[in-house]
Coordinates of C-alpha atoms in Angstrom, one line a residue:
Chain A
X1 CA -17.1 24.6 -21.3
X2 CA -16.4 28.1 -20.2
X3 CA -13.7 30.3 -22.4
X4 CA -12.5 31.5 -19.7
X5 CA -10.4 28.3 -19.3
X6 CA -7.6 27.6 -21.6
X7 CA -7.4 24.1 -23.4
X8 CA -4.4 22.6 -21.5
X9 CA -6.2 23.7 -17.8
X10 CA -9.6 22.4 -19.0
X11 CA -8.3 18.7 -19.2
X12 CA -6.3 19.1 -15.7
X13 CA -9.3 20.7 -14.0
X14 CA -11.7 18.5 -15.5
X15 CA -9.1 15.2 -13.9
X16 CA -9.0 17.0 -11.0
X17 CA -12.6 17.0 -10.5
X18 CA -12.5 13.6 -11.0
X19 CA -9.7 12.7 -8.3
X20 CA -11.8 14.6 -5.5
X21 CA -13.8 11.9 -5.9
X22 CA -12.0 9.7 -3.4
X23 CA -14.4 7.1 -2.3
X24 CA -17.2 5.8 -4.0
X25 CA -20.0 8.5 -2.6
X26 CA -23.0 6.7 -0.7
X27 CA -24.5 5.9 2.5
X28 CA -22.9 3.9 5.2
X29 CA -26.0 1.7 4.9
X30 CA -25.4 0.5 1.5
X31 CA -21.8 -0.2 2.4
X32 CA -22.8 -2.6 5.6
X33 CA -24.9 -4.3 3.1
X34 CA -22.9 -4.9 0.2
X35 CA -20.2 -5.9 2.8
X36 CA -22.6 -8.5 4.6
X37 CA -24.2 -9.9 1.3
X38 CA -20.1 -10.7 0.3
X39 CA -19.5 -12.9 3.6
X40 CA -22.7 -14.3 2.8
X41 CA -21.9 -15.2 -0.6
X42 CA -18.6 -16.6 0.4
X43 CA -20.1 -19.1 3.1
X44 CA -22.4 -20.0 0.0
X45 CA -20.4 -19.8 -2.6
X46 CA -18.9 -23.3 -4.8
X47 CA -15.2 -23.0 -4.7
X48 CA -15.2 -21.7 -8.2
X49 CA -11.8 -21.4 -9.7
X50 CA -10.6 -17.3 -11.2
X51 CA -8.0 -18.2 -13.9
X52 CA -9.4 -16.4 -16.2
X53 CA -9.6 -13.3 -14.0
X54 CA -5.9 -13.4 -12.6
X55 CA -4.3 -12.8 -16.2
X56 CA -3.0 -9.5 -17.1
X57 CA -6.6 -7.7 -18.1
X58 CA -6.0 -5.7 -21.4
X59 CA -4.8 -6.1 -25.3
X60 CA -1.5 -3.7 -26.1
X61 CA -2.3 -0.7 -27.9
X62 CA -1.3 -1.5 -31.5
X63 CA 0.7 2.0 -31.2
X64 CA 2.2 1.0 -28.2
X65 CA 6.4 1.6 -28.3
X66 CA 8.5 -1.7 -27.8
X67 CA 11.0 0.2 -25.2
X68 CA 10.9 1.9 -22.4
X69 CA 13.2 5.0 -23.4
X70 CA 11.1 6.2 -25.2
X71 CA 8.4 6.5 -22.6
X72 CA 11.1 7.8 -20.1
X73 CA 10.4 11.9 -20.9
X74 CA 6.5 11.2 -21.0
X75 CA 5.8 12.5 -17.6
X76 CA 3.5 15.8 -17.9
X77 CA 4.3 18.6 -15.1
X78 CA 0.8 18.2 -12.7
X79 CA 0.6 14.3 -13.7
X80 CA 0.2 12.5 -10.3
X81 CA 2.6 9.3 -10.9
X82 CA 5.7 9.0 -9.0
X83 CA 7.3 7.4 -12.2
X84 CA 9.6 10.2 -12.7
X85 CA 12.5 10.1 -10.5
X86 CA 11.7 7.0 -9.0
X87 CA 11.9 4.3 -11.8
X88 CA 16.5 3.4 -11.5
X89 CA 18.4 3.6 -14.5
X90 CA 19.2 -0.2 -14.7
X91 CA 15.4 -0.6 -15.1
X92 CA 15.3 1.9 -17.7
X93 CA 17.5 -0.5 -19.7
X94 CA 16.2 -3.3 -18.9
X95 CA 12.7 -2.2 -20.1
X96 CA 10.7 -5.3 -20.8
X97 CA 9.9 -5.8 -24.8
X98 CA 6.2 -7.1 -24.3
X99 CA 3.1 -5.9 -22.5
X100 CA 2.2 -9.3 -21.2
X101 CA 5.0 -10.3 -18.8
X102 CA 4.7 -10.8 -14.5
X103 CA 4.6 -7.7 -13.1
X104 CA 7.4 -5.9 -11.9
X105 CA 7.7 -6.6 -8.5
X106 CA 9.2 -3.9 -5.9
X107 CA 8.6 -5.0 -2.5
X108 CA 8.9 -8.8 -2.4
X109 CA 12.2 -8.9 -4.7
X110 CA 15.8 -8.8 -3.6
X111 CA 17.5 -4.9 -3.4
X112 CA 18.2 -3.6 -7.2
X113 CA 21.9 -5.7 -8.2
X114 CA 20.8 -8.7 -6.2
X115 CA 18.0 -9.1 -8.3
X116 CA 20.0 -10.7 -11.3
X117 CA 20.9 -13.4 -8.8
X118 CA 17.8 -13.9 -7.3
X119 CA 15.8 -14.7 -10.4
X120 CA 18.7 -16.9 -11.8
X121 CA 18.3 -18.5 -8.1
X122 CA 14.2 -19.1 -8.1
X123 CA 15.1 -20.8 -12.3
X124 CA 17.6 -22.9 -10.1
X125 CA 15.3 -23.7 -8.2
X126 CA 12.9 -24.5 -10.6
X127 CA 14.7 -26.7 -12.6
X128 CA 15.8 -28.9 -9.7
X129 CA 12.2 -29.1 -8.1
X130 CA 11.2 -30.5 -11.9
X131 CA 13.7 -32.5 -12.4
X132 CA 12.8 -34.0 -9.0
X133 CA 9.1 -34.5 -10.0
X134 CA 10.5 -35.9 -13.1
X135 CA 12.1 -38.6 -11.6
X136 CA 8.9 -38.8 -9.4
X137 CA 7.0 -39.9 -11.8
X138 CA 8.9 -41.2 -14.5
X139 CA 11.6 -43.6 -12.9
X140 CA 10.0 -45.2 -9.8
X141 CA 6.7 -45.8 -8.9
X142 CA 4.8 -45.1 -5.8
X143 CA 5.2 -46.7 -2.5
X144 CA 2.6 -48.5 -0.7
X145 CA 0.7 -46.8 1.6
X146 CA 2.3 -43.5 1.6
X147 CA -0.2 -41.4 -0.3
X148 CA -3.4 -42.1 2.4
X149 CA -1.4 -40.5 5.3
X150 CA -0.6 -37.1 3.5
X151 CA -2.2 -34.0 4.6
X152 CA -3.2 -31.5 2.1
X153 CA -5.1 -28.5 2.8
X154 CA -8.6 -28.1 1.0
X155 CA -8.0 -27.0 -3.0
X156 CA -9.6 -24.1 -4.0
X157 CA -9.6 -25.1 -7.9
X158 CA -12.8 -25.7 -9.5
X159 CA -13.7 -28.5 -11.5
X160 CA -13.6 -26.9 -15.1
X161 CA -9.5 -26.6 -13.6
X162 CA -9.5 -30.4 -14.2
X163 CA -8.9 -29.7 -18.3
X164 CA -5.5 -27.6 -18.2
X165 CA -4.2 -29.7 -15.9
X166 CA -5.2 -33.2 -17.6
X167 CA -4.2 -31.1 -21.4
X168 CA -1.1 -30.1 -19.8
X169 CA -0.2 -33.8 -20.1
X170 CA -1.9 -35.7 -22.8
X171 CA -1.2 -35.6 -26.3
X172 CA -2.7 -33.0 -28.2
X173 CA -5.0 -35.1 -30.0
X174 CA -6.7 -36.3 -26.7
X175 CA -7.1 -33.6 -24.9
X176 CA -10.3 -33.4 -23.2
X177 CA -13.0 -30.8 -22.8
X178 CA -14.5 -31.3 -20.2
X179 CA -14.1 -32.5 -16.4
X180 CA -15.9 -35.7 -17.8
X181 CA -13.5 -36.5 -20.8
X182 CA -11.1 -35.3 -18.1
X183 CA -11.8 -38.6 -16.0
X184 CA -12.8 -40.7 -18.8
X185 CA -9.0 -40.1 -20.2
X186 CA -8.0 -41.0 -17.0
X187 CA -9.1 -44.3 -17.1
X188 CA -7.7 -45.0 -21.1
X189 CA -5.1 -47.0 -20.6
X190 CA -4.6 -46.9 -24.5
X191 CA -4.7 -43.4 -24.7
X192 CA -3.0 -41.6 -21.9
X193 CA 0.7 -42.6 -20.3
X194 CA 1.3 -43.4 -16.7
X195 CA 2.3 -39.8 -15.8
X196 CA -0.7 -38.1 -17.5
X197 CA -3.4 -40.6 -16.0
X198 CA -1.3 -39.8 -12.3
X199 CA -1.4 -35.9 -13.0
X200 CA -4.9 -35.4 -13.9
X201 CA -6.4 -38.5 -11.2
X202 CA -4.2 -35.8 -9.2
X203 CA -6.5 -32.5 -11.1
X204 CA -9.6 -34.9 -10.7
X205 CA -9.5 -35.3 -7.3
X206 CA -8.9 -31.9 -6.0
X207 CA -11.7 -31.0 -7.6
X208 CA -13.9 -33.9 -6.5
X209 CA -12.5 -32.8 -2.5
X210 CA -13.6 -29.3 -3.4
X211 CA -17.6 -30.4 -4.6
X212 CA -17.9 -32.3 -0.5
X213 CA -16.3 -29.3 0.6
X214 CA -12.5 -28.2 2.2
X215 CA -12.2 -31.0 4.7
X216 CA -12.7 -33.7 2.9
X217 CA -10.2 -33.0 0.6
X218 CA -7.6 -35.4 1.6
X219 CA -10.0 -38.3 1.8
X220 CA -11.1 -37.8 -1.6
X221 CA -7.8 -37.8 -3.1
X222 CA -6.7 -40.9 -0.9
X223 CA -10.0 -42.6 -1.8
X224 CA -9.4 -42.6 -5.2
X225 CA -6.4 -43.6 -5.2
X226 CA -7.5 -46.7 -2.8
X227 CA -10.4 -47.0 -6.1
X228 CA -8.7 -47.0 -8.9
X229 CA -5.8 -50.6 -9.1
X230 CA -4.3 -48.4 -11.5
X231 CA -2.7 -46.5 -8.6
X232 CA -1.6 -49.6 -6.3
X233 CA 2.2 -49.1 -7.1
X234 CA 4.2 -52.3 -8.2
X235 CA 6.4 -54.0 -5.7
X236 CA 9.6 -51.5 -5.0
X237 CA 12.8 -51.7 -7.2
X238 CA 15.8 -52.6 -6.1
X239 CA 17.7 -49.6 -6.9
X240 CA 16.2 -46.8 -4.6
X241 CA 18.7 -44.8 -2.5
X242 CA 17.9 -45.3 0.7
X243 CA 17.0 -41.9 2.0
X244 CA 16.8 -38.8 -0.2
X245 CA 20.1 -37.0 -1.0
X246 CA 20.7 -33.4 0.6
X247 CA 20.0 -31.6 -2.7
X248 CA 17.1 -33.6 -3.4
X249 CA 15.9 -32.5 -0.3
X250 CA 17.0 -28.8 -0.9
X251 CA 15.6 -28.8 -4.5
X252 CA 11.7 -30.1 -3.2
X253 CA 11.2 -27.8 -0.1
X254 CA 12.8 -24.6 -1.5
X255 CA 9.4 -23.5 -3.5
X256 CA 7.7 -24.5 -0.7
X257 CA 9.8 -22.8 2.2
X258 CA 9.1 -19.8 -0.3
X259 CA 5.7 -20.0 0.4
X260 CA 5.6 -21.3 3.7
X261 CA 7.9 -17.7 4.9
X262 CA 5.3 -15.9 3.5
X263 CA 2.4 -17.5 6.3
X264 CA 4.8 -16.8 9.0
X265 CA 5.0 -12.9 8.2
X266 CA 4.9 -10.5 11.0
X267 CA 5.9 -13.7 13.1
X268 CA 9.0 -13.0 15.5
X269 CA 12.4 -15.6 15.4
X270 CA 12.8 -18.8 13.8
X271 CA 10.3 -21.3 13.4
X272 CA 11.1 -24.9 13.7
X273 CA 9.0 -27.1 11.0
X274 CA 9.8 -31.1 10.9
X275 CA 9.2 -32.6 7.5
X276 CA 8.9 -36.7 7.5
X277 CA 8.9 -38.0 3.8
X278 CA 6.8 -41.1 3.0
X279 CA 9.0 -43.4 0.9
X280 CA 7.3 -42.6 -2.3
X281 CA 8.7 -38.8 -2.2
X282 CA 5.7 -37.1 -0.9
X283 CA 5.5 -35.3 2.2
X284 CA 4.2 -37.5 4.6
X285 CA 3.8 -35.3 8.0
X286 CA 4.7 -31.6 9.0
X287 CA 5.5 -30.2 12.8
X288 CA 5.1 -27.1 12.9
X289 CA 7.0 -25.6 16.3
X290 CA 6.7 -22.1 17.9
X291 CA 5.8 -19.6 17.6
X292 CA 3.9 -20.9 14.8
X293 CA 2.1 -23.4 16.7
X294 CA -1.4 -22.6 17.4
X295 CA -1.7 -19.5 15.1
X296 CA -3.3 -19.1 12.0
X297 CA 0.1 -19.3 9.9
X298 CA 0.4 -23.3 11.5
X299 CA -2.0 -24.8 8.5
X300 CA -1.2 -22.3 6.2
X301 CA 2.9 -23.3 6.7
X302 CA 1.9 -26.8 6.8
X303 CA -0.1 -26.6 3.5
X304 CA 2.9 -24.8 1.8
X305 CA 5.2 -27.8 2.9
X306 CA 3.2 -30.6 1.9
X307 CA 3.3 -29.8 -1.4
X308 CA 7.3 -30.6 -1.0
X309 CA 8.6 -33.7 -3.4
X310 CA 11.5 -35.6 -3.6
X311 CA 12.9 -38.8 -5.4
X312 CA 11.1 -42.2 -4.0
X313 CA 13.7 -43.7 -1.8
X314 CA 13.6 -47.3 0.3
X315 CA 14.0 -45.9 3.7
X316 CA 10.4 -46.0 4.9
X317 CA 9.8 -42.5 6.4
X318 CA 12.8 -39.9 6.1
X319 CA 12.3 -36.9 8.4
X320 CA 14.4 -33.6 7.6
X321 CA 14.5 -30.7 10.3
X322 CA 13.8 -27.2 8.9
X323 CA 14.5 -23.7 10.3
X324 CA 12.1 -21.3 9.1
X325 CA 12.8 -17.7 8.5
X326 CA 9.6 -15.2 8.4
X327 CA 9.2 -13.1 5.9
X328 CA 9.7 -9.6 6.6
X329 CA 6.3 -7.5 7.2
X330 CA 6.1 -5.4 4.2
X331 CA 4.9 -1.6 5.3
X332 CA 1.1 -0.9 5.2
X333 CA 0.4 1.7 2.1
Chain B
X1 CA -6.5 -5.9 14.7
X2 CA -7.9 -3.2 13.2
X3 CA -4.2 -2.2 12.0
X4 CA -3.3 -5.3 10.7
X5 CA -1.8 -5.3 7.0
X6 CA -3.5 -6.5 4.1
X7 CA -1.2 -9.1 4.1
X8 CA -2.0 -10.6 7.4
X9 CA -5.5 -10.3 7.0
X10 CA -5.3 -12.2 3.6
X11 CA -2.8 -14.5 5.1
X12 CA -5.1 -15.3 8.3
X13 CA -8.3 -15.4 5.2
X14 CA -6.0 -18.1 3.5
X15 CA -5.9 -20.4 6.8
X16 CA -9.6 -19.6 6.9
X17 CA -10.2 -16.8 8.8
X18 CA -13.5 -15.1 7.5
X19 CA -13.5 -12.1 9.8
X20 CA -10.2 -10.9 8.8
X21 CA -11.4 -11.1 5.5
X22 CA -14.5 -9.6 6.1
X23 CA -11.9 -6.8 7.4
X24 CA -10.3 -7.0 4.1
X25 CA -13.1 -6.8 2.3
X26 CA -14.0 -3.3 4.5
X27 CA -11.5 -1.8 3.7
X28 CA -11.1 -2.4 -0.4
X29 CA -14.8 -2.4 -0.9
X30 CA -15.4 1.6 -1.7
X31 CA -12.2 1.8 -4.2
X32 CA -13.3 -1.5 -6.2
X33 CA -16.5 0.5 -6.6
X34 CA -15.4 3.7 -7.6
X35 CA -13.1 1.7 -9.8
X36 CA -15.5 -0.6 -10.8
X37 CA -18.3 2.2 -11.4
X38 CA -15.3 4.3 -13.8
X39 CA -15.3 1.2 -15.8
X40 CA -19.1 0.1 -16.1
X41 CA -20.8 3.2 -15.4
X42 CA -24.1 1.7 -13.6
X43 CA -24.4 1.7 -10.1
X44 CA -26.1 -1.8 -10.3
X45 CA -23.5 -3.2 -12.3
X46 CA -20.6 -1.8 -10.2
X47 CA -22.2 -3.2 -7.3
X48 CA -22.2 -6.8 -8.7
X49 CA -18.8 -6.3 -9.5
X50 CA -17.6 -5.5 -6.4
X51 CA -19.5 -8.3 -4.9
X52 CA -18.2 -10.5 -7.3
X53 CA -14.8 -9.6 -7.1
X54 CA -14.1 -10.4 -3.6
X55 CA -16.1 -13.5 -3.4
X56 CA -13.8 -14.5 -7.0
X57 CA -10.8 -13.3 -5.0
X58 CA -12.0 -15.7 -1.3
X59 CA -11.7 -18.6 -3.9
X60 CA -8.4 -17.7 -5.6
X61 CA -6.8 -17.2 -2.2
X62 CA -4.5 -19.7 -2.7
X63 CA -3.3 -18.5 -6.3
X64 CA -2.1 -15.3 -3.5
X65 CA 1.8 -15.9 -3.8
X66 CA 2.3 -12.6 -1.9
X67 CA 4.3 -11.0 -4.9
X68 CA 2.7 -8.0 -5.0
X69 CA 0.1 -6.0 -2.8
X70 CA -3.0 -8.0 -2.1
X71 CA -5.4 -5.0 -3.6
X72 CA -3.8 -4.7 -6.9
X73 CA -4.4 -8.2 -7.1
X74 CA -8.1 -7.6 -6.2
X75 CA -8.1 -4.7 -8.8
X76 CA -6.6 -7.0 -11.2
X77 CA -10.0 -9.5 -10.8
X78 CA -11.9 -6.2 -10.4
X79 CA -10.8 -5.0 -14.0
X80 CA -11.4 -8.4 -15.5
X81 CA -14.8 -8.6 -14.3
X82 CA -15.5 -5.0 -15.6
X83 CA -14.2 -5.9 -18.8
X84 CA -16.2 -8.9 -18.6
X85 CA -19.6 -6.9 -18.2
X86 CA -18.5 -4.0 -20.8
X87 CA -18.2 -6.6 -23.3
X88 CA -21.4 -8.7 -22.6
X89 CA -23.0 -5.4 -22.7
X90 CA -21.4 -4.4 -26.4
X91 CA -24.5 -5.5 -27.8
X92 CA -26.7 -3.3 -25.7
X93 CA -27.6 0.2 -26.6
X94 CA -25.2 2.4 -24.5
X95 CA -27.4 4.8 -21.6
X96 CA -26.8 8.7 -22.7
X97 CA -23.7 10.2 -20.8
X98 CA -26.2 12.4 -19.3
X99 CA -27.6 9.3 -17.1
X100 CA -24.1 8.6 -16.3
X101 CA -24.1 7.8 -12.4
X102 CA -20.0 8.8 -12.2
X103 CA -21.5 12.6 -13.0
X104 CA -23.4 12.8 -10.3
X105 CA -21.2 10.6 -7.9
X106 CA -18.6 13.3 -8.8
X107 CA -20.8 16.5 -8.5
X108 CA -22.4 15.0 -4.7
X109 CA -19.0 15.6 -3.4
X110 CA -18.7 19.5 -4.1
X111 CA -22.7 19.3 -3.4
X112 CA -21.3 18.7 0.2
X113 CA -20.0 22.3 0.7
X114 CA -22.9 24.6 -1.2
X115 CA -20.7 27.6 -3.6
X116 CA -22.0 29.1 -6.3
X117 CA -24.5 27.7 -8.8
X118 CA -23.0 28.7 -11.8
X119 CA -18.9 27.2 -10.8
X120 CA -21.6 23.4 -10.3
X121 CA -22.9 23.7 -13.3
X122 CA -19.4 24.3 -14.7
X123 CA -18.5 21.8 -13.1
X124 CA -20.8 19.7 -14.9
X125 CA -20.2 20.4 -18.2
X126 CA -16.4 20.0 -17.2
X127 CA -17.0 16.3 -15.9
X128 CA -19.7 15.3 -18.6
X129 CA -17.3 16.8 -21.6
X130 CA -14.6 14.8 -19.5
X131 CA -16.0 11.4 -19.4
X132 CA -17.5 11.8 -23.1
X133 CA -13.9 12.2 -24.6
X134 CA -12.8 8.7 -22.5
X135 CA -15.1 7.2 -24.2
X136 CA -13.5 7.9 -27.4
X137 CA -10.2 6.0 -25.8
X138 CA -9.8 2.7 -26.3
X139 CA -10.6 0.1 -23.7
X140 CA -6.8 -0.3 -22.5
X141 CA -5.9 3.4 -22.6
X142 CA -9.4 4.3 -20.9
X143 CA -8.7 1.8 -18.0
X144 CA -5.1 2.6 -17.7
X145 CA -5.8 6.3 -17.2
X146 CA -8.9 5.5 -14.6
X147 CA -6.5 3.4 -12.4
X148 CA -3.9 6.2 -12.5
X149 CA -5.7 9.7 -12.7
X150 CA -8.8 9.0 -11.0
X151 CA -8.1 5.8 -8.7
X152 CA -4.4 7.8 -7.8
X153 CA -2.4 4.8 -7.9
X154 CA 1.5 4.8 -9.1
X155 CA 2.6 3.7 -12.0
X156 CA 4.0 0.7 -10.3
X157 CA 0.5 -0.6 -8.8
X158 CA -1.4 0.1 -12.1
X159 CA 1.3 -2.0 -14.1
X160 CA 0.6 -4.4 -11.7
X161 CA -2.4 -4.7 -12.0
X162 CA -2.5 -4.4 -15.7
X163 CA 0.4 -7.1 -15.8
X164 CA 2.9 -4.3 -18.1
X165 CA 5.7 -2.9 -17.5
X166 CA 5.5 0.5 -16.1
X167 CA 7.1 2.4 -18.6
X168 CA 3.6 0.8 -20.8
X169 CA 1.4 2.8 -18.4
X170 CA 3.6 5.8 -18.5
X171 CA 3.1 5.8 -22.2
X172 CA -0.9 4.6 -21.8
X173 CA -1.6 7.4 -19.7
X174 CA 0.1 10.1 -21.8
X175 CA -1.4 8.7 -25.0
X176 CA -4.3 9.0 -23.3
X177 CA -4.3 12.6 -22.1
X178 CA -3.1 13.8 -25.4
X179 CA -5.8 11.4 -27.1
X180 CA -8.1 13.9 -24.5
X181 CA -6.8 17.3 -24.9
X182 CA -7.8 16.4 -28.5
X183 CA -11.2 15.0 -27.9
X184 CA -11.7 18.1 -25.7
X185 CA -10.4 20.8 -28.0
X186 CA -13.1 19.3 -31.1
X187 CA -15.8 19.6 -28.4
X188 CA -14.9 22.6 -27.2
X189 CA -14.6 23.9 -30.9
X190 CA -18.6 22.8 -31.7
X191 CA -19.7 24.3 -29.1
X192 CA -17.8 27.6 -29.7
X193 CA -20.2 27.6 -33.0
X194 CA -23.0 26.6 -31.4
X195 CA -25.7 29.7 -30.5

């Protein structure tokens, strides 16, 4: 290292060597290839599930401080952030306590004091679309027929996914290991309630749809179901509402109208989606109208709705009219 | 097209559209490489990384919610699968610093405009002395500090990738430049004895 450099410069010009290094220096050749061997890979590839690589990457430092005010005068003068200056005092106190928590989100949330309200919103939300489910399947079983007509678009989830989902349910004792204990469990009827064989037949058939590819996906959760007696519902009780009630109906499709904005970004005016309900609670059609219709966003707003429940009801179809709003199109960086 | 968002080309990829993610995948390729490169230092491994990463990310397409940008999210699958080789690698003996392909990635860049010989091989030592003292950081400090100093993103974008709190990656990244200076100060000390 040359003397003629003091210690504090050495480290910035040594970074700033780095930075120049904008892109990854090589010829347009190997680019064209890597980029062609990926598409080539994904028309190959299993739909293999990426858990494991979606949670936050690193362990804290064991020196690591517990609040954010500390950190606050950290910024060095030549340091490239934008931290300083930009991050709002109520953030500042609010500093999370743990390194392992959702990101902070800045463009998708609501503007700075509407944020409180939001998030107490989305737990609203929560807790009515799982009381809903609860109801689902603990009070009422399933209607007749409903379940063959639903359209879900192809899971992604691999078959390994099978375990969390079944364990998720089951008592601790049974959980299984493996995709096989997995359907094994399922068919225990000493062993494993009603809800958990329902929610992992539920795990095991996404991930049997996903081995015959993304089409069939809806035929091998119906057939199944049409296998198994298990899932042939009991003749209907006598106390069902007849239709849904309005909150029912506002607690099931508000995660999913979440989602379903989010297809329709960049898309101009409201979009008019028709939801029908089978009796059982599950979505049993979507109509998707203009200017959605015939676009790209169509099956990804229709696959966002179909995951909509609500409480089994006697009516045999019930059909709600939605307005969909498009998400704003957030600015390119 | 060509100026769609990432988020429409990830939202027509969703719905199945493999060109637009093929477009995605153009764009973000060269920075998952360079990032991916930082992490595991071999060409051949950042390449299988990168090609990893975006098939991983075509299959978790639907775990998308849209919260944050789609490339952090790609970076985040990018740093796990980095992590991923470092550690199936732990066992290995380490290649000298001196075959280290981010040297000569960053020296082909000033090779570009020819100056004089002695500021390159300056610039050398600089880079060399440089990536020797990272490795002295720890894994989390080391990555935190590639995503900000080198890759240039905001604190904001590298806690969300990391999945911290920004005011963790402020403190990362000045740990980790004063966990440097040090590490560069001792080197620079031995070879101030040195003949």
């Amino acid at each position: 290292m040359s003397d003629r450099v003091s210690r504090p410069d050495r480290l910035e010009r040594a970074e700033q060597l780095l930075s120049v290094w904008s892109e990854a220096s090589s010829d347009e050749l190997r680019w064209v290839a890597m980029h062609e061997s990926i598409l080539r890979r994904i028309g190959e590839a299993p739909r293999i599930g990426a858990e494991e690589l979606l949670t936050p990457p690193l362990p804290r430092q064991p020196e690591e401080p517990e609040t954010s005010e500390s950190t606050a005068g950290l910024h060095q003068s030549g340091e490239r952030s934008t931290f300083v200056g930009r991050w709002p005092a109520e953030t500042t106190r609010s500093a999370p306590k743990t390194e392992y928590q959702e990101p902070q989100e800045r463009r998708w949330t609501l503007p700075k004091h509407g944020r409180r309200l939001g998030a107490l919103a989305a737990v609203a939300s929560l807790a009515a679309v799982a009381a809903a489910i609860a109801l689902l399947y603990v009070r009422t079983p399933l209607e007749p027929g409903s379940v063959s007509e639903v359209r879900v678009q192809a899971p992604r989830e691999s078959a390994p996914n099978i375990v969390p989902a079944v364990a998720s349910v089951l008592p601790r004792d049974s959980v299984p290991s493996s995709p096989v204990e997995a359907k094994r469990a399922i068919n225990s009827p000493t062993r494993v309630s009603r809800t958990a064989r329902t929610t992992a037949r539920a795990a095991v058939a996404k991930s049997t749809a996903k081995k015959v590819n993304a089409p069939s996906a809806p035929d091998a959760e119906s057939s199944l179901e049409r296998q198994d007696p298990t899932m042939t519902p009991a003749s209907g009780p006598s106390n069902l509402p007849d239709h849904p009630t309005t909150g029912a109906v506002q607690a099931a499709v508000s995660g999913p109208m979440a989602r379903a904005r989010l297809c329709a970004t960049g898309l101009a005016g409201p979009i008019s989606v028709s939801l029908t309900f089978a009796a059982s609670g599950r979505v049993q059609d979507v109509q998707v109208g203009p200017p959605a219709r015939d676009t790209p966003a169509e099956s990804c707003i229709a696959s966002a709705l179909v995951s909509a429940r609500t409480e089994p009801f006697a009516r045999g179809t019930y059909e709600v009219p939605l307005t969909l709003i498009p998400a704003e199109s957030p600015a390119n960086h | 097209m060509q100026s769609d968002s990432d988020l429409d080309l990830v939202t027509s990829a969703r719905a199945g559209d493999v060109a637009s993610y093929g477009r995605f995948v153009q764009r973000h390729q060269q920075r998952v490489y360079r990032l991916a490169l930082h992490l595991v230092k071999q060409r051949a491994d950042a390449e299988d990384v990168t090609q990893e990463t975006f098939v991983r990310a075509w299959s978790a397409l639907d775990r998308f919610d849209g919260r944050s940008e789609p490339f952090t999210w790609v970076y985040r699958i990018a740093v796990n699968l980095s992590l991923n080789v470092l550690r199936a690698r732990r066992a290995r003996p380490q290649a000298p610093i001196d075959d280290d392909a981010r040297v000569e990635a960053v020296l082909a860049e000033y090779r570009r405009s020819p100056g004089d010989p002695l500021v390159n091989s300056e610039n050398r030592e600089r880079v060399s002395s440089l990536l020797r003292a990272m490795e002295t950081l720890s894994e989390t400090l080391r990555t935190t500090l590639v995503l900000v100093t080198v890759d240039g993103m905001s604190h904001g974008e590298a806690a969300s990738v990391l999945g911290c709190p920004e005011g963790t990656v402020a403190w990362r990244v000045h740990e980790a430049r004063r966990k440097l200076r040090a590490a560069l100060s001792d080197m620079n000390a031995i070879s101030e004895v040195e003949p």
